[in-house]
Every structure is written in C-alpha cells, then in structure tokens.
mmCIF file of C-alpha atoms in Angstrom:
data_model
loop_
_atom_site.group_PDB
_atom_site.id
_atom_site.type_symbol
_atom_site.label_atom_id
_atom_site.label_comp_id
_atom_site.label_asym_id
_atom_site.label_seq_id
_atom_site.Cartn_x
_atom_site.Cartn_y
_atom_site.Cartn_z
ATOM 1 C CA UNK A 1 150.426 49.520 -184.772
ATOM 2 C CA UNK A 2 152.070 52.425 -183.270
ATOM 3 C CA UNK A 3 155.754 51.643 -182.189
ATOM 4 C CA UNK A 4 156.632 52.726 -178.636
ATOM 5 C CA UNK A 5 160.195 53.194 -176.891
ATOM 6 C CA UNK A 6 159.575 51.666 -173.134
ATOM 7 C CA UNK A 7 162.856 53.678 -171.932
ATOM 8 C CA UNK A 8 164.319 56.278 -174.621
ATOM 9 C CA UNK A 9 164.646 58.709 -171.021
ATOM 10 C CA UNK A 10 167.035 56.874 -170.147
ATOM 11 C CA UNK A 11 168.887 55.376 -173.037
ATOM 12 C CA UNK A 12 169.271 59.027 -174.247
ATOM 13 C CA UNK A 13 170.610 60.365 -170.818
ATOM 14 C CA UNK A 14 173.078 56.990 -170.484
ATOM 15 C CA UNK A 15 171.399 54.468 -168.791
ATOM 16 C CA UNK A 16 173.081 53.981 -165.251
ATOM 17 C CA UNK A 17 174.457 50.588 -165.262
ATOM 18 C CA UNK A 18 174.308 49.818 -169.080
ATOM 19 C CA UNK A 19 177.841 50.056 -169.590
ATOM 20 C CA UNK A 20 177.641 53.263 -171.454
ATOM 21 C CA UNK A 21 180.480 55.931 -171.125
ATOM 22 C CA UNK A 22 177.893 58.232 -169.888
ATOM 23 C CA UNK A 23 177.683 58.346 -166.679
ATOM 24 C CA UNK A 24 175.253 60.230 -163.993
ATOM 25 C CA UNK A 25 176.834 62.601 -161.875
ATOM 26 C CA UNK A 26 177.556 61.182 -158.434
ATOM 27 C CA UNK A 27 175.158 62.370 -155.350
ATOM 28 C CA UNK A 28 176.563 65.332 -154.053
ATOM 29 C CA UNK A 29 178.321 65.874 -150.996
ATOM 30 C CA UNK A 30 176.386 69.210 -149.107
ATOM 31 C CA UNK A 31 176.148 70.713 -145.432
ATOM 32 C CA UNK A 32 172.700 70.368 -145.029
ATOM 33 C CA UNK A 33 170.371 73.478 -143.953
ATOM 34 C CA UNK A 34 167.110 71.482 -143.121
ATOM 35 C CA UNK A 35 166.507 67.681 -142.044
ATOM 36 C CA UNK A 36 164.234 65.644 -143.585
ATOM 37 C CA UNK A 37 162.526 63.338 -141.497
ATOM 38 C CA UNK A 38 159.740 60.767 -141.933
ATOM 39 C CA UNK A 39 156.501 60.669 -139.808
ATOM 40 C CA UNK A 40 156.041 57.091 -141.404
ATOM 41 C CA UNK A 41 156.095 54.327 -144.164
ATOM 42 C CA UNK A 42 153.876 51.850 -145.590
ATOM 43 C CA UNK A 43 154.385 49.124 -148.003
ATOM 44 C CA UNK A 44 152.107 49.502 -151.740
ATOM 45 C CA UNK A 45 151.654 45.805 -152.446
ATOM 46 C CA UNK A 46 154.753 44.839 -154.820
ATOM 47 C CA UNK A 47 155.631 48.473 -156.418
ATOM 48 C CA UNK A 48 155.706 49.566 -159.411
ATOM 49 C CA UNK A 49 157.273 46.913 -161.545
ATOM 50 C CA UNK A 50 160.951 46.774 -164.358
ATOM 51 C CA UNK A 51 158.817 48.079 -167.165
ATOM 52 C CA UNK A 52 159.240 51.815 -166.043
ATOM 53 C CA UNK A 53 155.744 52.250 -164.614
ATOM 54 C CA UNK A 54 154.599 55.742 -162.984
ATOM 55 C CA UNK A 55 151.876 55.117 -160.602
ATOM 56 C CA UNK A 56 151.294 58.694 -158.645
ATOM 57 C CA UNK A 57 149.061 58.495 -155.242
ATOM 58 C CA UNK A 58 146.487 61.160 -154.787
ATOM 59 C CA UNK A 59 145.126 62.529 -151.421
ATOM 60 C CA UNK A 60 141.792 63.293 -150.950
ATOM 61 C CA UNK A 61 140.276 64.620 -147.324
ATOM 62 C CA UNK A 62 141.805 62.332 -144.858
ATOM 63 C CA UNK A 63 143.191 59.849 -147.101
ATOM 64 C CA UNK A 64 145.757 58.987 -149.295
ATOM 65 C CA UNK A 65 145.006 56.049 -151.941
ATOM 66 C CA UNK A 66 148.121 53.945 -153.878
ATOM 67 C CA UNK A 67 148.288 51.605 -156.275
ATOM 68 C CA UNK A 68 150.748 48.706 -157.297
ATOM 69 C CA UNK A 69 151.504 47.426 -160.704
ATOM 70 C CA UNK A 70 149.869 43.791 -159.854
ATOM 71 C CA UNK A 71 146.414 45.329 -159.294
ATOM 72 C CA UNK A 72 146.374 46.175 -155.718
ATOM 73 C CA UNK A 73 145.017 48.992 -154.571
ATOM 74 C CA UNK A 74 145.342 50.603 -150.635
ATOM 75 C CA UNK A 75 143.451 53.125 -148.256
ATOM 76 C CA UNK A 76 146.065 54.948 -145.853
ATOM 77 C CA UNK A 77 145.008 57.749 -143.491
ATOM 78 C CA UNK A 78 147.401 60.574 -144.626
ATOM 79 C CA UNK A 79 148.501 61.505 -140.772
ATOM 80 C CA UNK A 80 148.820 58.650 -139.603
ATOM 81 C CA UNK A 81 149.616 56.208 -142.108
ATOM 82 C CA UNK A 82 147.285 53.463 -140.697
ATOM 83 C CA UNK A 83 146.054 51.442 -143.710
ATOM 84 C CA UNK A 84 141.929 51.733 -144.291
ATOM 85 C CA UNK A 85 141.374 49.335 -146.574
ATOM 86 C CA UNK A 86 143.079 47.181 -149.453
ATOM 87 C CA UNK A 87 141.549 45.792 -152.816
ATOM 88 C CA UNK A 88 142.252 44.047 -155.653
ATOM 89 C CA UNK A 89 141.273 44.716 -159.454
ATOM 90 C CA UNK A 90 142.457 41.241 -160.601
ATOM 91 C CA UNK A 91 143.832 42.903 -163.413
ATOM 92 C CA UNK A 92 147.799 44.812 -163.938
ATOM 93 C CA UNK A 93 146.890 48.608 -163.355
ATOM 94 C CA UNK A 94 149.208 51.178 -165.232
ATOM 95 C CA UNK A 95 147.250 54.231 -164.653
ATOM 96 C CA UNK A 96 146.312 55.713 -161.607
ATOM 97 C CA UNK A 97 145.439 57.053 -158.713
ATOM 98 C CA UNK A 98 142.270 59.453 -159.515
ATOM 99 C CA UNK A 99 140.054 59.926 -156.629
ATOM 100 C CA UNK A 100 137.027 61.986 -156.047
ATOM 101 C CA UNK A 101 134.414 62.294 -153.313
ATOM 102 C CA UNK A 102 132.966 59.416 -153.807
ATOM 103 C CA UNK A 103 135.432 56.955 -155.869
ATOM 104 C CA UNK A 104 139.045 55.726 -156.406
ATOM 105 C CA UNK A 105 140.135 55.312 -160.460
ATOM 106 C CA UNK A 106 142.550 53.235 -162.156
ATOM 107 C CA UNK A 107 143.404 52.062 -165.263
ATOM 108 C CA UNK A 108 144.913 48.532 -167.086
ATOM 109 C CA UNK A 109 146.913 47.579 -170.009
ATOM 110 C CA UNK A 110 144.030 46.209 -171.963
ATOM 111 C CA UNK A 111 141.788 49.705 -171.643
ATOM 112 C CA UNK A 112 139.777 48.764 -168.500
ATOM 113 C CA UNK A 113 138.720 51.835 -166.253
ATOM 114 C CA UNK A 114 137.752 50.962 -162.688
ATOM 115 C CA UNK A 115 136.076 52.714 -160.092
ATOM 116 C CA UNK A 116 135.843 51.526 -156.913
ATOM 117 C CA UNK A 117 134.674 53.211 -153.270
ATOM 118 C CA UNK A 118 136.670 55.671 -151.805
ATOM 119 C CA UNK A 119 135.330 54.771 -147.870
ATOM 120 C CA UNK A 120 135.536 50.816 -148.316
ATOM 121 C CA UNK A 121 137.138 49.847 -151.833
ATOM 122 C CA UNK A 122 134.313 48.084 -153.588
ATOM 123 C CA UNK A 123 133.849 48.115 -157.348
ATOM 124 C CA UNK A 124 131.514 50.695 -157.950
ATOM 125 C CA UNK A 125 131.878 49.896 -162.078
ATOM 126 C CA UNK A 126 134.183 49.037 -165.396
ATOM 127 C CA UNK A 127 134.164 50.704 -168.605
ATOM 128 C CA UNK A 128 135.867 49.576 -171.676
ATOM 129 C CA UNK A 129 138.333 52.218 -174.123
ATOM 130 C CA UNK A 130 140.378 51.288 -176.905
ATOM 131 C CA UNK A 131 143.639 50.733 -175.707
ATOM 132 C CA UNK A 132 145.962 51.002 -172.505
ATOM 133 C CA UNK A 133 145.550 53.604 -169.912
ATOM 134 C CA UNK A 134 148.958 54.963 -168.760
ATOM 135 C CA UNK A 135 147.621 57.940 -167.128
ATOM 136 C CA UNK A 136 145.581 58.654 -164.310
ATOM 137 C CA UNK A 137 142.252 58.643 -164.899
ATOM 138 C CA UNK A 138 140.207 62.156 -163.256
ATOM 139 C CA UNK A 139 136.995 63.617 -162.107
ATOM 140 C CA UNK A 140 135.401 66.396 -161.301
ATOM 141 C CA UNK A 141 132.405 64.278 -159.247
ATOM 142 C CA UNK A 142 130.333 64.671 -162.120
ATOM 143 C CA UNK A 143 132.490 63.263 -165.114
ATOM 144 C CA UNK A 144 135.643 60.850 -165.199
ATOM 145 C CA UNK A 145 138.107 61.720 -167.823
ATOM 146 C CA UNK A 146 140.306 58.744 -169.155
ATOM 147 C CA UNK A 147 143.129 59.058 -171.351
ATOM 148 C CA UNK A 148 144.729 56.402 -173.390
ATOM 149 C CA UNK A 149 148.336 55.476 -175.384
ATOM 150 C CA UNK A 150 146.654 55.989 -178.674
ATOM 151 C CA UNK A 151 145.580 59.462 -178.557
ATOM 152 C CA UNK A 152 141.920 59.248 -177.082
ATOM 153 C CA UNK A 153 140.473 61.270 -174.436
ATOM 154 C CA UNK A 154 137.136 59.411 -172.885
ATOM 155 C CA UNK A 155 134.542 60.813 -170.787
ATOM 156 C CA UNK A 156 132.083 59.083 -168.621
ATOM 157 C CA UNK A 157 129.533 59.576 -166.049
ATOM 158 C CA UNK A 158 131.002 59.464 -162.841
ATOM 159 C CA UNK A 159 128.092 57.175 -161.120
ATOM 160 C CA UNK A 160 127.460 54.852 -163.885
ATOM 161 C CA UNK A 161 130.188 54.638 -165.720
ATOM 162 C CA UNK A 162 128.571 55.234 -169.122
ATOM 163 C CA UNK A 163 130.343 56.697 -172.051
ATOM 164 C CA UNK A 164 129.473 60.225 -172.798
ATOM 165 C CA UNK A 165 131.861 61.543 -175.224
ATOM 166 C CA UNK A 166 135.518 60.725 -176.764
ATOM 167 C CA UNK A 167 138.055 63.019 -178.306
ATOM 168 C CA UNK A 168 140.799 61.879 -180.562
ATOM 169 C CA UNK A 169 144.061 63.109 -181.722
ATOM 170 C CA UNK A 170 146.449 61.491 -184.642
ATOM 171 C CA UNK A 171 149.874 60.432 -183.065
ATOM 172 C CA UNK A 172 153.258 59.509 -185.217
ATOM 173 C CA UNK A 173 154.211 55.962 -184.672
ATOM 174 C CA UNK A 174 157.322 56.636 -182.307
ATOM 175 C CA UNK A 175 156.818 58.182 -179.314
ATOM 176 C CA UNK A 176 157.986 57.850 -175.450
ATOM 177 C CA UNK A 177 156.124 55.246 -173.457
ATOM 178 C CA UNK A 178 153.814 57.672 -171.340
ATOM 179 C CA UNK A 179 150.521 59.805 -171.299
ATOM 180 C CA UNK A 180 150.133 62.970 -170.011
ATOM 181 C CA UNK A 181 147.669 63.254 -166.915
ATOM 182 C CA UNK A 182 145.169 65.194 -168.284
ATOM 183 C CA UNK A 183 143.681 68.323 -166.198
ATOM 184 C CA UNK A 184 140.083 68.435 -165.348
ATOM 185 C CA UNK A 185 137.958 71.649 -164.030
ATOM 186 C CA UNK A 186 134.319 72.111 -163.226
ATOM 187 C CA UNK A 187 134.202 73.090 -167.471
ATOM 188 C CA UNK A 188 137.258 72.109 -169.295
ATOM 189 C CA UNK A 189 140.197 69.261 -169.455
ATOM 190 C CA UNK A 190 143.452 69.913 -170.633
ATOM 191 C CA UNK A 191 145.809 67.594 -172.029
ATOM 192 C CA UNK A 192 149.127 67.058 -173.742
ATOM 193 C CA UNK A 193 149.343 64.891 -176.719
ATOM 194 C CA UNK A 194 152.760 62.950 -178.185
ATOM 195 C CA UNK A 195 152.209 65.286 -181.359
ATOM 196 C CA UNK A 196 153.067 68.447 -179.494
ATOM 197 C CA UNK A 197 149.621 69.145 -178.738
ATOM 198 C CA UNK A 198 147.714 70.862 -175.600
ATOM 199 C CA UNK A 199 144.176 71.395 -176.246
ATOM 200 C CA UNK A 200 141.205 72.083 -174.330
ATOM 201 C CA UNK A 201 137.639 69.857 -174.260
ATOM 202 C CA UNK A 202 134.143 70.749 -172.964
ATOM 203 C CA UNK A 203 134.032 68.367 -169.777
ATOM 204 C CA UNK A 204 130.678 68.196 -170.793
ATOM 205 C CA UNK A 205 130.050 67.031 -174.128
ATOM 206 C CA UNK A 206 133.733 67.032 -175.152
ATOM 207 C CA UNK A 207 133.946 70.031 -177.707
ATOM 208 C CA UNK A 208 137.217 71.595 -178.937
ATOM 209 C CA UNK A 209 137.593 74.924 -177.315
ATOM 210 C CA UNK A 210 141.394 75.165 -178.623
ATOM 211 C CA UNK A 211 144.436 73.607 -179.504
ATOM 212 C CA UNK A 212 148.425 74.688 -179.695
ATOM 213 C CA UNK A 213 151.205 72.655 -180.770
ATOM 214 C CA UNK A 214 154.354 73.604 -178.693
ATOM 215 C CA UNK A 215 156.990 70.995 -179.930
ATOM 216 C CA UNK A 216 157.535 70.239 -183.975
ATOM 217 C CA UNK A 217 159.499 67.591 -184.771
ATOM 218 C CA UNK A 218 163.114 68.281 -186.528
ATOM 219 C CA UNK A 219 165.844 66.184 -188.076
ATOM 220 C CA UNK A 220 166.047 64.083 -190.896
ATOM 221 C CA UNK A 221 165.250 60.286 -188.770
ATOM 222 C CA UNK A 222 162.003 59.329 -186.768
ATOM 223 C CA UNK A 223 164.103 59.347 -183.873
ATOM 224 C CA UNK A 224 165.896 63.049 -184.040
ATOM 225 C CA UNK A 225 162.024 63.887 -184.956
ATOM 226 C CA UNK A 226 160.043 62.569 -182.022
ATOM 227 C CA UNK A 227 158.322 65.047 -179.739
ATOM 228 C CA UNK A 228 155.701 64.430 -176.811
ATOM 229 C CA UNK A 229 154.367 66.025 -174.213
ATOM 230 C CA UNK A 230 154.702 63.146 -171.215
ATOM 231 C CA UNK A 231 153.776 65.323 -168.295
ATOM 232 C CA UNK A 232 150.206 67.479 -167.243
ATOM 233 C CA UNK A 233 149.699 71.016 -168.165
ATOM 234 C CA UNK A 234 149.431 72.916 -165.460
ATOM 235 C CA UNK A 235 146.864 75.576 -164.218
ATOM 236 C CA UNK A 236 146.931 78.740 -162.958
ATOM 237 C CA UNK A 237 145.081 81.385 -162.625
ATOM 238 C CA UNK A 238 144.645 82.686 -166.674
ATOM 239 C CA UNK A 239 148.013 80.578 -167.268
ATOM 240 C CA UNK A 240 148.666 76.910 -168.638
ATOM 241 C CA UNK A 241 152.121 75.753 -168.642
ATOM 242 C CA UNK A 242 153.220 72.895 -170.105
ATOM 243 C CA UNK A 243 156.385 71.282 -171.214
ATOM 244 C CA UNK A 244 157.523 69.010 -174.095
ATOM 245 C CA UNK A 245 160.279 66.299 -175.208
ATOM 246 C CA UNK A 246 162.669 67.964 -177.421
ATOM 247 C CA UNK A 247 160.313 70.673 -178.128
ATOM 248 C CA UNK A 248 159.623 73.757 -175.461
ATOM 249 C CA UNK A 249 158.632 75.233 -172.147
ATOM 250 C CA UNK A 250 155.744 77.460 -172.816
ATOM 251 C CA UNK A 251 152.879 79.944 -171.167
ATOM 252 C CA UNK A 252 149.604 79.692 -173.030
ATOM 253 C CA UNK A 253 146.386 81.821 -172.233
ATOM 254 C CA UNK A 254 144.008 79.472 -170.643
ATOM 255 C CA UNK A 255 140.805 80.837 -172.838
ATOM 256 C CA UNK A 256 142.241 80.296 -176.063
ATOM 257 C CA UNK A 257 145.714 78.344 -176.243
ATOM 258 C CA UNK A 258 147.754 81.906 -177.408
ATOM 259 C CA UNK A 259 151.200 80.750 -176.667
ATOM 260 C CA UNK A 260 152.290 84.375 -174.026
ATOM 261 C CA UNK A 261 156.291 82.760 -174.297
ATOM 262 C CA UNK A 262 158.072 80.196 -174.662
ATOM 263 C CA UNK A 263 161.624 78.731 -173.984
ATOM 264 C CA UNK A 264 163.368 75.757 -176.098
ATOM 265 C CA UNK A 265 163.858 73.208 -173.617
ATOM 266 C CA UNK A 266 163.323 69.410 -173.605
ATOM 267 C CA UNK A 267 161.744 67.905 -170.436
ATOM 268 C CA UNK A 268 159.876 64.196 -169.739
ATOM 269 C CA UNK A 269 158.087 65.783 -166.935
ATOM 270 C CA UNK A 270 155.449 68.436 -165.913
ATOM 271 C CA UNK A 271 156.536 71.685 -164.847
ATOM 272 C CA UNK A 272 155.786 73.212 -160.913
ATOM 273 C CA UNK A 273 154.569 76.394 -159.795
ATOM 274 C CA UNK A 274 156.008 77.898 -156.783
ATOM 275 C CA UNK A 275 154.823 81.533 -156.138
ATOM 276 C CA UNK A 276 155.679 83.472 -159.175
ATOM 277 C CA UNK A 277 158.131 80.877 -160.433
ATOM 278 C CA UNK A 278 158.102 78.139 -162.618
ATOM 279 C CA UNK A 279 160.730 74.843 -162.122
ATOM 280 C CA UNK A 280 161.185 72.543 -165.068
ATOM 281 C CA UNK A 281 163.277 69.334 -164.621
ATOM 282 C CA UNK A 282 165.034 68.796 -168.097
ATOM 283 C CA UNK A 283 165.484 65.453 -169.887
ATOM 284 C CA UNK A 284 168.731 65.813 -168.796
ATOM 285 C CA UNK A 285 168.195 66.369 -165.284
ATOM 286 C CA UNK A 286 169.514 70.142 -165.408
ATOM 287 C CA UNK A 287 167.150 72.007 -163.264
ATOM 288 C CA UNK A 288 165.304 75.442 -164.585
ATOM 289 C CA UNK A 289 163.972 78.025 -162.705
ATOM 290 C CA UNK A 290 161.636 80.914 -165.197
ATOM 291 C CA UNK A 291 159.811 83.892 -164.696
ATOM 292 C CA UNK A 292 156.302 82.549 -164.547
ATOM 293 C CA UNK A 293 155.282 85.875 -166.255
ATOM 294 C CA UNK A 294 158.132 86.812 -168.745
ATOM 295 C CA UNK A 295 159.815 82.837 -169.373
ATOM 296 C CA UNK A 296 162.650 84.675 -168.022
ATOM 297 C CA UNK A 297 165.434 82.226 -166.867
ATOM 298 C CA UNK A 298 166.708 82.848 -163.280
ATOM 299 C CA UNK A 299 169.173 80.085 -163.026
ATOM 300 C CA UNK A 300 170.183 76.578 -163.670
ATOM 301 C CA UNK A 301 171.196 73.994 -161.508
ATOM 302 C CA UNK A 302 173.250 70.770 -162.756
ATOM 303 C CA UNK A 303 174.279 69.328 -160.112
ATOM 304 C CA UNK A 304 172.261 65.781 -160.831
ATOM 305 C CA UNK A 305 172.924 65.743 -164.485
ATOM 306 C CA UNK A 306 171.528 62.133 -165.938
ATOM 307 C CA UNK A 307 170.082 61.121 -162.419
ATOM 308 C CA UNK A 308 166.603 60.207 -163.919
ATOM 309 C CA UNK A 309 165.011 62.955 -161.658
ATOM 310 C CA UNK A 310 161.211 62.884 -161.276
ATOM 311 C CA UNK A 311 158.811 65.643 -161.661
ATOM 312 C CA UNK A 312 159.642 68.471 -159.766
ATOM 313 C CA UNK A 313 157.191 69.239 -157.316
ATOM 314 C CA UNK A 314 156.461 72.338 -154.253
ATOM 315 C CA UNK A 315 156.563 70.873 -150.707
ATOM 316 C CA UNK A 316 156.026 73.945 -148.648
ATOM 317 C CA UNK A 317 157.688 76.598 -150.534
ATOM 318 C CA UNK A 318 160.572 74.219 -151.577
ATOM 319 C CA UNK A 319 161.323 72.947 -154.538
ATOM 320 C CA UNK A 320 161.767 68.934 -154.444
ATOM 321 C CA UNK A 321 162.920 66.430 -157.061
ATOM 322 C CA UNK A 322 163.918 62.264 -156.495
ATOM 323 C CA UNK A 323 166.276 60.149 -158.549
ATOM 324 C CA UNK A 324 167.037 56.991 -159.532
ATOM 325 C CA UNK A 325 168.679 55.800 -156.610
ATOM 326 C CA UNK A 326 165.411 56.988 -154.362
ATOM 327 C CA UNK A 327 166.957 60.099 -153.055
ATOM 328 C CA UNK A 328 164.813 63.194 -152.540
ATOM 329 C CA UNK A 329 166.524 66.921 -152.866
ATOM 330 C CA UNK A 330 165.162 69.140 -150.938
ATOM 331 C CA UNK A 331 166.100 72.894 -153.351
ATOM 332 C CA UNK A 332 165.860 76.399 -152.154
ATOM 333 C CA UNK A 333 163.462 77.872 -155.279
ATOM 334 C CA UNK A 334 164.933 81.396 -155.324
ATOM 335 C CA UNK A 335 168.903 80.445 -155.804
ATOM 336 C CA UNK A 336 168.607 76.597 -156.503
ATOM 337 C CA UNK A 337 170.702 75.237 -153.912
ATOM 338 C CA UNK A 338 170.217 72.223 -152.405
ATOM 339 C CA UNK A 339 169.473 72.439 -149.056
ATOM 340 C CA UNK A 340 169.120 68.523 -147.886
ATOM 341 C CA UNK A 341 168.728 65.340 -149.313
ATOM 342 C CA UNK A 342 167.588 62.182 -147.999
ATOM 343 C CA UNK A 343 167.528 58.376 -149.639
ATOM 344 C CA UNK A 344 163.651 57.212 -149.062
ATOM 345 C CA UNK A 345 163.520 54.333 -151.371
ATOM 346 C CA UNK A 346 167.115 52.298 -152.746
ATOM 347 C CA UNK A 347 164.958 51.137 -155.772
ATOM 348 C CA UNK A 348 164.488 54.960 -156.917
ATOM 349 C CA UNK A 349 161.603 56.983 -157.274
ATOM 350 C CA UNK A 350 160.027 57.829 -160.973
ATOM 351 C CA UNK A 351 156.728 58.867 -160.003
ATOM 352 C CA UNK A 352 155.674 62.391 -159.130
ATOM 353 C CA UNK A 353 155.625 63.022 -154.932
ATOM 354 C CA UNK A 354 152.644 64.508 -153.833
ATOM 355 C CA UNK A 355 152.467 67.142 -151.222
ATOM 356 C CA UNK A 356 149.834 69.055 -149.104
ATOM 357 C CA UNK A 357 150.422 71.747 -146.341
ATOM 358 C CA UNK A 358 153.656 70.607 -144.697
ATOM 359 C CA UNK A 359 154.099 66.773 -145.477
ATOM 360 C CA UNK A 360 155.333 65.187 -148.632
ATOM 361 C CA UNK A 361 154.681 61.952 -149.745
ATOM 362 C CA UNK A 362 157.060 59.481 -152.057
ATOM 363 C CA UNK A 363 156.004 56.136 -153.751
ATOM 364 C CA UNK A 364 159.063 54.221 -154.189
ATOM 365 C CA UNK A 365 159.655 51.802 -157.135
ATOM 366 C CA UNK A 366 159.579 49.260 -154.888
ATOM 367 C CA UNK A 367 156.159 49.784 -153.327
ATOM 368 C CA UNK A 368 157.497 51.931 -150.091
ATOM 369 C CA UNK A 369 155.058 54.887 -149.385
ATOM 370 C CA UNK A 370 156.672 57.617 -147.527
ATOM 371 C CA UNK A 371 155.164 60.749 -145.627
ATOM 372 C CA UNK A 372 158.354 63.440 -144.944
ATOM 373 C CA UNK A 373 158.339 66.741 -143.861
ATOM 374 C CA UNK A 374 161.491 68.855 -143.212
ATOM 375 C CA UNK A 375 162.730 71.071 -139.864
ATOM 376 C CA UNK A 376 164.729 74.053 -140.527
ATOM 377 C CA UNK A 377 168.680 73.071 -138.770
ATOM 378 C CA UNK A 378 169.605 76.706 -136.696
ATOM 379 C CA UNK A 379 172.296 78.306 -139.080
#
C-alpha cells in the first residue's frame, strides 16, 4: 500500500502553531493602492474539513457550484450569490467541482464518481475507480476524465457514465497527499503524475501521445527523494507549463512534451499565466515571476515566506494568492508589489480562487464562499 504524507507542505515550511522555531513571516504592514471589496458571501455546508482538503468551485454560465467535505453540494448564481439549489451525495467528497453543460462532478474517498444535474442537482449517475479521487473530476460534454491517488486516469461517457478507457502510471510509495487536476480539451488531457510525469492521452480512447518527466528524485532517503507534481499543467496556446515538488518549473511543447526551458524550483501548486508572464508560488511561499517565453526570472517576492499560500491565480490582470490565515494579496504582476490585502476567511484558504472578468471568488476552509472584486484608490 502506497504510504502518503497528509501535510509534508507544511511540516517542511514549519507548521504555524506546532511549536517549531520556524516561523511564517508576519502579514505585512502596506499603504494600500486598490480596495478589495465583497459583492457577497455564502456559506458551503461545513467546509472543507482538518485533513487538508482542496475542494476548488468552478463557474459555468450563470452559476457557480461548491462542494463541502461532508457531501454537500450547492448551486449559487455567480452575480448575485442567491443559492439555486443544494444536494447531498451521502457520501465524504474529496474531489471536485467539475461542471459541464449539462452536469456537476465530484469525487469520494472510496473511488465513487458522481454526476449530478447542473439546473436542479439530481443524480444523473455513479461510476466506480480503484481508489480515492482527490482531484476534480472534468469534461469536455462528451467524456468525463477522473483521476485517482494511485496513478490512474479514467474516462467515461459523459451521459451514461460507462467506462471507456483507463491510463495508468507507476508511483513510488511516498508522495504528498494530492492529485493534480488533470486538463481536458476537445482531443487531449494532460496531467501531472507524483513520479515527475506530464503526459498527454487521447480523450477518446485514451492513447499515449507523450510523456516528460520534469522532477527526478535526489538524495540518499525516500524523503530527500520524493517528487510530485500536485498542481494542473497549464495550457496555452503551443505551451504547457507545469510545476513540480522539489523538482522544476518548466515550458513543454504541447504536440510532443519537448521540454523549451526549465527553471529548478520546488512548488505544491500550479503555475498562472498573466499576459506574457508566468507566476509560480514556491513551496516556500517565495513568489516567482518568469518570462513565459525564455523561463527568464523577472523578480522574486518574499514577503509571505512559510504562509501556506494557495495557487496563484489572475483576477483581472492581477496577480492574487491567500494564506493560511484567509488573507487574499492582491500583487501588481509586473514589479510584485503588493498592492492590497484583505482577510476573507479566519480559517485560511488552501484551495485555488477562481476568477472570471472582474470578480474573484474564495472558498474558505471553513465553508465561506466569497465573490470580491477590487476598485483602484486615486494615487
């Protein structure tokens, strides 16, 4: 049975509160140059649970659809934050949200994928995998795409929910408890593997097209040797980026895996794309800015050193990150200063915020859903 660390993040980066000399840096003290302020809040059933569960909302048309670690899920209109409709899976879900046209996915502990409908929240159907589901599950409409702790890919008819294919990949026995949200296209997923792997499927019939390993384990003991990729490739244009746990940042060519550059860098999280930039939040909460062409790096900010930061994410040409202590920075991409921060959740934030045109929204760990935006303060 593979072994799994629940919380090496944060033991390595000095747990807050464990008693260890370690300690975060403190929140700092800026003049702000925009205001954050939030159009409104909703409650996600009873959070996200102690066992450091990531549970990521997605937006789809009107909506935005949540999930809490007890099996709820919940229907909010995205403007206005009135709740549509609520449902249960009678099961813990620890991966999720996927949503397409027509359904809502999660996934459970004991390898249950559920679909249920996006306008009213009804099962639709349940399919069985091997093992938990820790990421979200995606589709395209036509295929659902399901990946699981122990190195499987699954896909499956979107309307039916019958298995049509499965991929799998060997993993060592120590790794970081995560998955990596795979990426699905009309053709192709993508997906990051706690080997060091990206590769890419058919979405079709699941065929290799490629795979690259960007992280190679060093050191002499399992634990200086562990490597994983925890957080989603990312797409764009003929580009995938991706980033790895004590491995590296890197730029691959989207038709065959060639690696174009990479950087040595250790990171829990996916990487975001602003513009022509790429911003990588390290394991150690240092914050990189690159060259999305050359891996050049244009500066580093370390001003929330060991603050358990989330994915970085672009809210409307800013770069934002949350900690710990649930507060969101809001970071000026092209010279990395923050420009405001605001405290949206006291229980901290660990999943990824979600943004679209001008409004970003948080899940707490608590179960507090947040839509922000920010106003530009005269200088």
């Amino acid at each position: 049975m593979r072994s799994v660390i629940l919380c090496l993040a944060l033991v390595l980066a000095g747990c807050a509160g464990s008693g260890n000399s370690v300690k975060p840096n403190p929140v700092p003290s800026i003049r702000d140059k925009v205001r954050v302020e939030v159009l409104w809040r909703q409650q996600v059933g009873d959070g996200l649970g102690a066992d450091y569960q990531k549970l990521t909302p997605a937006i789809f048309r009107d909506g935005i659809y949540a999930a809490d670690r007890e099996g709820k899920v919940f229907a909010f209109d995205k403007l206005t934050g009135e709740r549509i409709w609520k449902a249960s899976i009678k099961q813990a879900i620890t991966g999720g949200v996927g949503v397409s046209d027509e359904s809502v996915f999660v996934g459970t502990p004991s390898g249950h994928l559920v679909a249920l409908s996006r306008l009213t929240g009804e099962e639709q159907w349940r399919a069985q995998v091997t093992s938990e589901i820790l990421a979200a599950p995606q589709s395209n409409g036509v295929v659902v795409v399901a990946q699981t702790i122990d190195g499987k890919v699954y896909g499956f008819d979107a309307d039916t929910g019958e298995q049509l294919w499965f991929y799998a990949e060997s993993l060592p026995a120590l790794t970081l408890r995560g998955t990596a949200t795979p990426v699905l296209t009309d053709e192709a997923v993508v997906a990051g593997f706690s080997n060091g792997k990206v590769i890419a499927l058919s979405s079709l019939d699941g065929g290799l097209f490629w795979d690259q390993r960007i992280a190679r384990g060093k050191g002499t003991t399992e634990l200086e040797r562990l490597i994983d990729i925890d957080g989603s490739p990312v797409l764009a244009g003929d580009r995938v980026f991706a980033s790895s746990y004590q491995g590296n940042v890197v730029s691959m060519n989207v038709r065959n895996g060639q690696i174009v550059w990479l950087d040595p860098n250790s990171s829990y999280h996916e990487p975001a794309l602003i513009g022509d930039r790429l911003f990588v939040s390290g394991d150690d909460g240092s914050i990189y800015a690159y060259e999305a062409r050359t891996g050049k790096r244009l500066w580093i900010n370390k001003q929330l050193m060991l603050r358990q930061l989330s994915p970085p994410q672009n809210f409307a040409g800013f770069l934002v990150v949350a900690d710990y202590q649930g507060y969101v920075y809001i970071i000026d991409p092209e010279a990395g200063i923050i420009l405001s921060q605001a405290r949206i959740d006291s229980d901290g934030v660990r999943s990824k915020m979600i943004s679209e045109d001008k409004t970003l929204y948080v899940l707490g760990n608590d179960g507090k859903l947040a839509a922000i935006f920010v106003k530009l303060l005269p200088p």
